[in-house]
């Protein structure tokens, strides 16, 4: 039982990340899978110059022939690998036109093909993916701006000829950000179909470190929100966090846009020249509206009705001109989806806040809504979370 999986999708839509996930999900089940990437083969065969936008111009006949040559060679490599004992060969390329997909089906008649199309319409994520692409070796001799312009032109060429899967015999269309299946032309007699569908649609979190910022002046005074700095103890906690993570790779660190979150992440950075630090407003602490900057005791004394209403229903309570936990859910879920996508499902850290981290945890745990605002979120411990098909880990680790 052998299968070709052909990825489909415009550049920077998350195809390679999904291809890797399919490969490791299958491998974990003892099914041998390998990825055959057109882009890597292109760089190997034709060097960095082939990264220029004109190489992807559909009217450039010479480049077109070279691209077809790459596709053919990649198909041959995939077939040879299956002949030698592999189970699932994943062809990672845009495969964005009906002609290209017809060619794939015609050439690879020896085994069935499943087309897996990746779509992603979030402009922020597209932007982040494009930024990441400009770090490819083929852009090494360009400025960042030149690389961006070049890649955007390449994208426009692809878009000018792209069509979604529809007529092919068996396909799945995946929202690459939400990890959910949008549509499919299923074929239950296809080998590994059910396993692949399960891998595609399951949440995948590989080493998420969820940290709360260190102690602040406001924490000492019991005040809400604001943008206070860390105390000396908070800065010490941040240093200890950095020392604790020495030697652990963290390609991406996400913070909120607040000072306390950025200051907690800062000591991690000097020893990590390649780490990308990204502030995201989705991770800003719950907005306490008219109560921002107040002490809990002030609210009790000056706004007793508000205080009591919150005590009665902490999850549903909306601060006047502010937010509730229930409202946080959507924006935090959007932030988490974006962070996981940007990190390419690799290791990442989020330095959040009390209510934010409670909400993030609630997105993974089967918790009653009413319990969410009471989860313990200390400032000297973090949550280490891994969720793959085979491994579910929730661990609280002390670092200070
Ligand atoms: O006290 C720190 C803090 O992060 C505040 O800024 C925020 O309003 C509060 O925690 C959220 O926790 P709770 O919902 O328990 O008040």
Short mmCIF file of C-alpha atoms in Angstrom, two decimals, residues 30-239:
data_model
loop_
_atom_site.label_atom_id
_atom_site.label_comp_id
_atom_site.label_asym_id
_atom_site.label_seq_id
_atom_site.Cartn_x
_atom_site.Cartn_y
_atom_site.Cartn_z
CA UNK A 30 5.28 3.36 11.71
CA UNK A 31 4.36 4.52 8.18
CA UNK A 32 7.45 5.61 6.26
CA UNK A 33 6.97 9.02 4.71
CA UNK A 34 9.40 11.40 3.00
CA UNK A 35 9.13 14.90 1.53
CA UNK A 36 10.25 15.84 -1.98
CA UNK A 37 10.47 19.58 -2.21
CA UNK A 38 10.58 21.29 -5.62
CA UNK A 39 12.15 24.47 -4.21
CA UNK A 40 15.07 22.62 -2.62
CA UNK A 41 15.69 20.69 -5.82
CA UNK A 42 15.57 23.94 -7.82
CA UNK A 43 18.20 25.54 -5.58
CA UNK A 44 20.34 22.41 -5.85
CA UNK A 45 20.11 22.18 -9.64
CA UNK A 46 20.08 25.81 -10.70
CA UNK A 47 21.54 27.69 -7.75
CA UNK A 48 20.43 30.91 -6.11
CA UNK A 49 19.81 32.80 -9.40
CA UNK A 50 16.75 30.64 -9.95
CA UNK A 51 15.18 32.52 -7.03
CA UNK A 52 14.70 35.64 -9.13
CA UNK A 53 11.06 36.53 -9.73
CA UNK A 54 11.44 36.16 -13.52
CA UNK A 55 12.12 32.47 -13.07
CA UNK A 56 8.44 32.17 -12.10
CA UNK A 57 7.01 34.31 -14.89
CA UNK A 58 4.54 32.02 -16.73
CA UNK A 59 5.49 33.74 -20.02
CA UNK A 60 9.18 33.04 -19.59
CA UNK A 61 9.46 29.94 -21.82
CA UNK A 62 13.01 29.04 -20.92
CA UNK A 63 12.33 29.21 -17.18
CA UNK A 64 9.13 27.31 -17.71
CA UNK A 65 11.03 24.41 -19.29
CA UNK A 66 13.47 24.40 -16.37
CA UNK A 67 10.62 24.39 -13.89
CA UNK A 68 9.02 21.47 -15.68
CA UNK A 69 12.33 19.66 -15.54
CA UNK A 70 12.47 20.18 -11.77
CA UNK A 71 8.93 18.86 -11.37
CA UNK A 72 9.74 15.76 -13.43
CA UNK A 73 12.91 15.04 -11.51
CA UNK A 74 11.13 15.50 -8.21
CA UNK A 75 8.42 13.07 -9.29
CA UNK A 76 11.08 10.55 -10.30
CA UNK A 77 12.82 10.88 -6.95
CA UNK A 78 9.50 10.32 -5.18
CA UNK A 79 8.69 7.26 -7.27
CA UNK A 80 12.16 5.77 -6.78
CA UNK A 81 11.82 6.21 -3.04
CA UNK A 82 8.49 4.39 -2.98
CA UNK A 83 10.00 1.62 -5.14
CA UNK A 84 12.77 1.24 -2.58
CA UNK A 85 10.35 0.61 0.28
CA UNK A 86 8.85 3.96 1.31
CA UNK A 87 5.11 4.15 2.02
CA UNK A 88 4.04 7.77 1.44
CA UNK A 89 5.93 10.21 -0.81
CA UNK A 90 4.92 13.82 -0.18
CA UNK A 91 5.56 16.14 -3.11
CA UNK A 92 5.93 19.63 -1.69
CA UNK A 93 5.36 22.17 -4.47
CA UNK A 94 2.74 24.76 -5.40
CA UNK A 95 1.10 22.47 -8.01
CA UNK A 96 -1.19 25.43 -8.58
CA UNK A 97 -2.62 24.83 -12.06
CA UNK A 98 -4.95 22.18 -13.43
CA UNK A 99 -2.32 21.36 -16.09
CA UNK A 100 0.36 20.74 -13.47
CA UNK A 101 -1.94 18.49 -11.49
CA UNK A 102 -3.04 16.63 -14.61
CA UNK A 103 0.63 16.11 -15.44
CA UNK A 104 1.26 14.76 -11.93
CA UNK A 105 -1.64 12.32 -12.21
CA UNK A 106 -0.56 11.23 -15.70
CA UNK A 107 3.07 10.69 -14.73
CA UNK A 108 2.46 9.05 -11.38
CA UNK A 109 -0.05 6.45 -12.45
CA UNK A 110 1.70 3.69 -10.57
CA UNK A 111 0.11 4.68 -7.23
CA UNK A 112 -2.86 6.75 -6.12
CA UNK A 113 -2.45 10.49 -5.44
CA UNK A 114 -4.04 12.55 -2.73
CA UNK A 115 -3.94 16.34 -3.29
CA UNK A 116 -3.73 18.39 -0.11
CA UNK A 117 -4.43 22.07 -0.69
CA UNK A 118 -3.40 24.68 1.89
CA UNK A 119 -5.26 27.94 2.10
CA UNK A 120 -4.66 30.87 4.43
CA UNK A 121 -6.28 34.26 4.02
CA UNK A 122 -4.89 36.01 7.10
CA UNK A 123 -2.90 39.00 5.75
CA UNK A 124 -0.78 39.22 8.91
CA UNK A 125 0.29 35.61 8.58
CA UNK A 126 0.94 35.92 4.91
CA UNK A 127 3.18 38.85 5.70
CA UNK A 128 5.03 36.90 8.38
CA UNK A 129 5.52 33.95 6.00
CA UNK A 130 6.82 36.26 3.30
CA UNK A 131 9.27 37.85 5.76
CA UNK A 132 10.51 34.37 6.64
CA UNK A 133 10.92 33.46 2.97
CA UNK A 134 13.24 36.41 2.43
CA UNK A 135 15.73 34.64 4.69
CA UNK A 136 16.15 31.83 2.14
CA UNK A 137 19.71 31.46 0.81
CA UNK A 138 18.57 32.59 -2.65
CA UNK A 139 17.97 36.10 -1.29
CA UNK A 140 21.31 36.30 0.53
CA UNK A 141 22.80 38.88 -1.83
CA UNK A 142 19.76 41.19 -1.76
CA UNK A 143 18.70 43.80 0.76
CA UNK A 144 15.64 42.92 2.81
CA UNK A 145 13.52 45.28 0.70
CA UNK A 146 14.79 43.85 -2.60
CA UNK A 147 14.10 40.34 -1.35
CA UNK A 148 10.57 41.33 -0.31
CA UNK A 149 9.82 42.97 -3.67
CA UNK A 150 11.25 40.00 -5.50
CA UNK A 151 9.23 37.49 -3.54
CA UNK A 152 6.03 39.49 -3.92
CA UNK A 153 6.52 39.53 -7.70
CA UNK A 154 7.03 35.78 -7.64
CA UNK A 155 3.81 35.47 -5.66
CA UNK A 156 1.91 37.61 -8.19
CA UNK A 157 3.09 35.33 -11.03
CA UNK A 158 1.84 32.28 -9.14
CA UNK A 159 -1.45 33.98 -8.34
CA UNK A 160 -2.01 34.85 -12.00
CA UNK A 161 -2.32 31.16 -12.91
CA UNK A 162 -3.48 29.54 -9.67
CA UNK A 163 -6.67 27.51 -9.38
CA UNK A 164 -7.97 25.54 -6.42
CA UNK A 165 -8.37 21.77 -6.51
CA UNK A 166 -11.80 20.63 -7.64
CA UNK A 167 -11.72 18.24 -10.58
CA UNK A 168 -9.05 15.97 -9.15
CA UNK A 169 -10.19 12.54 -8.00
CA UNK A 170 -9.20 12.80 -4.36
CA UNK A 171 -8.35 15.93 -2.45
CA UNK A 172 -8.58 17.72 0.87
CA UNK A 173 -8.64 21.50 1.28
CA UNK A 174 -7.18 22.64 4.58
CA UNK A 175 -7.29 25.94 6.40
CA UNK A 176 -3.62 25.92 7.33
CA UNK A 177 -4.07 28.34 10.22
CA UNK A 178 -6.95 26.66 11.96
CA UNK A 179 -5.81 23.13 11.08
CA UNK A 180 -9.29 22.32 9.91
CA UNK A 181 -10.65 20.72 6.80
CA UNK A 182 -12.72 23.09 4.65
CA UNK A 183 -13.77 20.68 1.95
CA UNK A 184 -12.79 17.34 0.50
CA UNK A 185 -13.38 14.86 -2.26
CA UNK A 186 -12.86 11.79 -0.11
CA UNK A 187 -11.93 8.36 -1.25
CA UNK A 188 -12.05 5.87 1.53
CA UNK A 189 -10.27 3.20 -0.46
CA UNK A 190 -7.16 5.39 -0.66
CA UNK A 191 -4.38 4.04 1.59
CA UNK A 192 -3.67 6.09 4.73
CA UNK A 193 -6.51 8.50 3.89
CA UNK A 194 -8.13 8.39 7.32
CA UNK A 195 -4.76 8.68 9.07
CA UNK A 196 -3.73 11.70 7.01
CA UNK A 197 -7.07 13.41 7.52
CA UNK A 198 -6.73 12.92 11.24
CA UNK A 199 -3.20 14.37 11.26
CA UNK A 200 -4.29 17.38 9.22
CA UNK A 201 -7.25 18.22 11.39
CA UNK A 202 -5.64 17.77 14.79
CA UNK A 203 -4.13 20.55 16.81
CA UNK A 204 -0.35 20.41 16.83
CA UNK A 205 1.71 22.21 19.45
CA UNK A 206 5.37 21.35 19.69
CA UNK A 207 6.88 22.76 22.88
CA UNK A 208 5.00 25.86 23.82
CA UNK A 209 6.45 27.59 26.89
CA UNK A 210 3.77 29.74 28.46
CA UNK A 211 5.30 32.25 30.86
CA UNK A 212 3.76 35.04 32.89
CA UNK A 213 5.66 38.31 33.17
CA UNK A 214 7.71 38.96 36.33
CA UNK A 215 6.52 40.92 39.33
CA UNK A 216 5.49 44.58 38.76
CA UNK A 217 4.84 47.59 40.98
CA UNK A 218 1.14 47.15 40.30
CA UNK A 219 1.24 43.52 41.42
CA UNK A 220 2.69 44.64 44.75
CA UNK A 221 -0.09 47.20 45.17
CA UNK A 222 -2.84 44.91 43.88
CA UNK A 223 -3.63 47.28 40.99
CA UNK A 224 -5.14 46.20 37.69
CA UNK A 225 -3.83 46.58 34.16
CA UNK A 226 -1.84 49.67 33.18
CA UNK A 227 1.68 49.48 31.84
CA UNK A 228 3.86 49.26 34.95
CA UNK A 229 7.57 48.32 34.92
CA UNK A 230 8.97 45.25 36.64
CA UNK A 231 10.16 45.53 40.23
CA UNK A 232 13.74 44.54 41.12
CA UNK A 233 12.34 41.13 41.99
CA UNK A 234 10.56 40.99 38.61
CA UNK A 235 13.82 41.76 36.81
CA UNK A 236 15.54 39.07 38.80
CA UNK A 237 12.81 36.62 37.75
CA UNK A 238 13.40 37.61 34.13
CA UNK A 239 17.15 36.94 34.52
#
